[in-house]
Amino acid sequence: MRVLLATSFLLTLVLSSSLMETTTALSSFCENKCGARCSKAGIQDRCLKYCGICCEKCKCVPSGTNGNKHECPCYRDMKNSKGQPKCP
């Protein structure tokens, strides 16, 4: 019983650490891409917030500081509650 418990614990630990690495890598990717995308935004904190939300969901950010949304259809097609584009 103890061996099974110890094995289960170790397996859970290994899986959670690999999941954490993937999440951290994605966060770093989004942080870098959104930093570049929002570099010329008038309200940078809002731009970074919504770009980060969109990047986490779509796993991509269009190149440049404006436009090029055709590069990432998921990012392009996300809408807010008013039906306007959500992603900067």
Backbone as numpy.savetxt, mean C-alpha at the origin, in Angstrom:
# Nx Ny Nz CAx CAy CAz Cx Cy Cz
2.10 -34.21 23.57 1.29 -33.02 23.57 2.14 -31.76 23.57
3.21 -31.78 24.38 4.10 -30.62 24.44 4.82 -30.41 23.12
5.21 -31.49 22.47 5.90 -31.40 21.18 4.97 -30.75 20.14
3.73 -31.16 20.14 2.75 -30.61 19.21 2.53 -29.12 19.48
2.45 -28.75 20.74 2.26 -27.36 21.12 3.48 -26.52 20.72
4.67 -27.04 20.98 5.89 -26.33 20.62 6.02 -26.18 19.10
5.68 -27.22 18.37 5.72 -27.18 16.91 4.73 -26.15 16.37
3.55 -26.15 16.93 2.53 -25.19 16.51 2.97 -23.76 16.78
3.58 -23.54 17.94 4.06 -22.22 18.30 5.15 -21.76 17.33
6.11 -22.61 17.04 7.19 -22.26 16.12 6.66 -21.99 14.71
5.73 -22.80 14.26 5.14 -22.61 12.95 4.42 -21.26 12.87
3.68 -20.92 13.90 2.98 -19.64 13.95 3.98 -18.49 13.94
5.05 -18.62 14.67 6.08 -17.59 14.73 6.73 -17.37 13.36
7.06 -18.43 12.68 7.68 -18.34 11.36 6.72 -17.70 10.35
5.48 -18.14 10.35 4.50 -17.59 9.41 4.23 -16.12 9.67
4.13 -15.73 10.92 3.86 -14.33 11.23 5.04 -13.44 10.85
6.26 -13.92 11.01 7.42 -13.11 10.64 7.52 -12.95 9.13
7.18 -13.97 8.36 7.22 -13.85 6.90 6.12 -12.91 6.42
4.96 -12.93 7.07 3.88 -12.02 6.73 4.28 -10.59 7.06
4.98 -10.39 8.17 5.42 -9.07 8.59 6.41 -8.50 7.58
7.31 -9.33 7.05 8.28 -8.89 6.06 7.57 -8.43 4.79
6.57 -9.16 4.34 5.81 -8.79 3.15 5.10 -7.46 3.37
4.47 -7.28 4.51 3.77 -6.05 4.82 4.74 -4.88 4.88
5.89 -5.07 5.51 6.89 -4.02 5.61 7.42 -3.66 4.24
7.66 -4.64 3.39 8.15 -4.38 2.04 7.13 -3.59 1.24
5.86 -3.94 1.36 4.81 -3.23 0.64 4.69 -1.81 1.17
4.77 -1.62 2.48 4.69 -0.29 3.07 5.83 0.58 2.59
7.03 0.02 2.53 8.19 0.76 2.05 8.02 1.12 0.58
7.52 0.18 -0.22 7.25 0.43 -1.64 6.27 1.59 -1.79
5.16 1.52 -1.04 4.13 2.57 -1.13 4.65 3.91 -0.64
5.42 3.88 0.43 5.97 5.11 0.97 6.86 5.80 -0.06
7.71 5.04 -0.73 8.60 5.62 -1.74 7.83 6.13 -2.95
6.91 5.30 -3.46 6.15 5.68 -4.65 5.26 6.89 -4.37
4.59 6.89 -3.23 3.69 8.00 -2.89 4.47 9.28 -2.59
5.65 9.13 -2.02 6.50 10.31 -1.78 6.83 11.01 -3.09
7.15 10.21 -4.10 7.44 10.77 -5.42 6.18 11.34 -6.06
5.07 10.62 -5.96 3.80 11.04 -6.57 3.30 12.34 -5.95
3.47 12.50 -4.67 2.93 13.66 -3.96 3.94 14.78 -3.75
5.11 14.68 -4.35 6.17 15.65 -4.10 5.80 17.09 -4.46
4.91 17.27 -5.41 4.52 18.61 -5.83 3.09 18.97 -5.42
2.48 18.15 -4.57 1.10 18.39 -4.15 1.00 19.61 -3.24
-0.10 20.33 -3.36 -0.32 21.50 -2.51 -0.54 21.10 -1.06
-1.28 20.03 -0.83 -1.54 19.53 0.52 -0.94 18.13 0.60
0.34 18.06 0.94 1.07 16.80 0.88 0.56 15.75 1.84
0.17 16.11 3.06 -0.26 15.08 4.01 -1.52 14.37 3.53
-2.44 15.10 2.92 -3.65 14.48 2.39 -3.31 13.60 1.18
-2.45 14.11 0.31 -2.03 13.34 -0.87 -1.37 12.03 -0.44
-0.46 12.11 0.52 0.24 10.91 0.99 -0.72 9.92 1.64
-1.71 10.42 2.39 -2.69 9.55 3.04 -3.48 8.75 2.01
-4.06 9.44 1.03 -4.90 8.76 0.06 -4.09 7.93 -0.93
-2.92 8.40 -1.28 -2.05 7.61 -2.15 -1.66 6.31 -1.43
-1.35 6.40 -0.14 -0.99 5.21 0.63 -2.13 4.21 0.71
-3.35 4.70 0.92 -4.53 3.82 0.96 -4.68 3.11 -0.38
-4.58 3.87 -1.46 -4.74 3.30 -2.80 -3.61 2.32 -3.13
-2.40 2.66 -2.76 -1.25 1.80 -3.04 -1.36 0.47 -2.29
-1.74 0.52 -1.03 -1.88 -0.71 -0.24 -2.92 -1.63 -0.87
-4.01 -1.06 -1.37 -5.06 -1.88 -1.97 -4.68 -2.37 -3.37
-4.14 -1.46 -4.19 -3.86 -1.78 -5.60 -2.46 -2.35 -5.83
-1.57 -2.12 -4.90 -0.17 -2.56 -5.01 0.54 -1.95 -6.20
0.12 -0.73 -6.58 0.81 0.02 -7.62 0.47 1.50 -7.47
1.34 2.34 -8.01 1.14 3.79 -8.04 1.64 4.25 -9.42
0.84 5.06 -10.13 1.28 5.55 -11.43 2.55 6.39 -11.31
3.35 6.40 -12.34 4.58 7.19 -12.34 4.27 8.67 -12.48
5.21 9.48 -12.10 5.06 10.93 -12.23 4.28 11.52 -11.07
4.12 12.85 -11.12 3.43 13.55 -10.04 1.95 13.78 -10.37
1.56 13.55 -11.61 0.17 13.73 -12.02 -0.09 12.91 -13.28
-1.33 12.48 -13.47 -1.67 11.72 -14.67 -1.12 10.32 -14.65
-0.98 9.73 -15.80 -0.46 8.37 -16.01 -1.26 7.30 -15.28
-2.51 7.59 -14.93 -3.32 6.63 -14.18 -3.66 5.39 -14.99
-3.47 5.45 -16.30 -3.69 4.27 -17.14 -2.71 3.14 -16.78
-1.60 3.48 -16.14 -0.62 2.48 -15.74 -1.14 1.56 -14.62
-2.13 2.03 -13.89 -2.67 1.28 -12.75 -4.19 1.43 -12.71
-4.92 0.58 -13.44 -6.39 0.71 -13.52 -7.08 0.68 -12.16
-6.61 -0.14 -11.22 -7.22 -0.20 -9.89 -7.12 1.17 -9.22
-5.95 1.77 -9.28 -5.69 3.10 -8.69 -6.58 4.14 -9.37
-6.68 4.05 -10.68 -7.49 4.99 -11.47 -8.97 4.89 -11.14
-9.47 3.69 -10.94 -10.90 3.45 -10.81 -11.46 3.57 -9.40
-10.61 3.73 -8.39 -11.12 3.87 -7.02 -11.84 5.21 -6.87
-13.03 5.19 -6.28 -13.84 6.40 -6.11 -14.14 6.62 -4.62
-14.33 7.89 -4.25 -14.75 8.18 -2.88 -16.26 8.09 -2.78
-16.82 8.41 -1.64 -18.26 8.27 -1.43 -19.08 9.21 -2.31
-18.44 10.26 -2.85 -19.14 11.21 -3.72 -18.98 10.86 -5.20
-18.32 9.75 -5.48 -18.12 9.31 -6.86 -16.96 9.96 -7.57
-16.15 10.71 -6.83 -14.97 11.36 -7.42 -13.76 10.46 -7.23
-12.72 10.67 -8.05 -11.51 9.85 -7.91 -10.93 9.95 -6.49
-10.60 8.81 -5.91 -10.08 8.77 -4.55 -8.57 8.97 -4.54
-7.90 8.43 -5.55 -6.44 8.40 -5.55 -5.86 9.61 -6.28
-4.86 10.23 -5.67 -4.24 11.42 -6.30 -3.37 11.07 -7.49
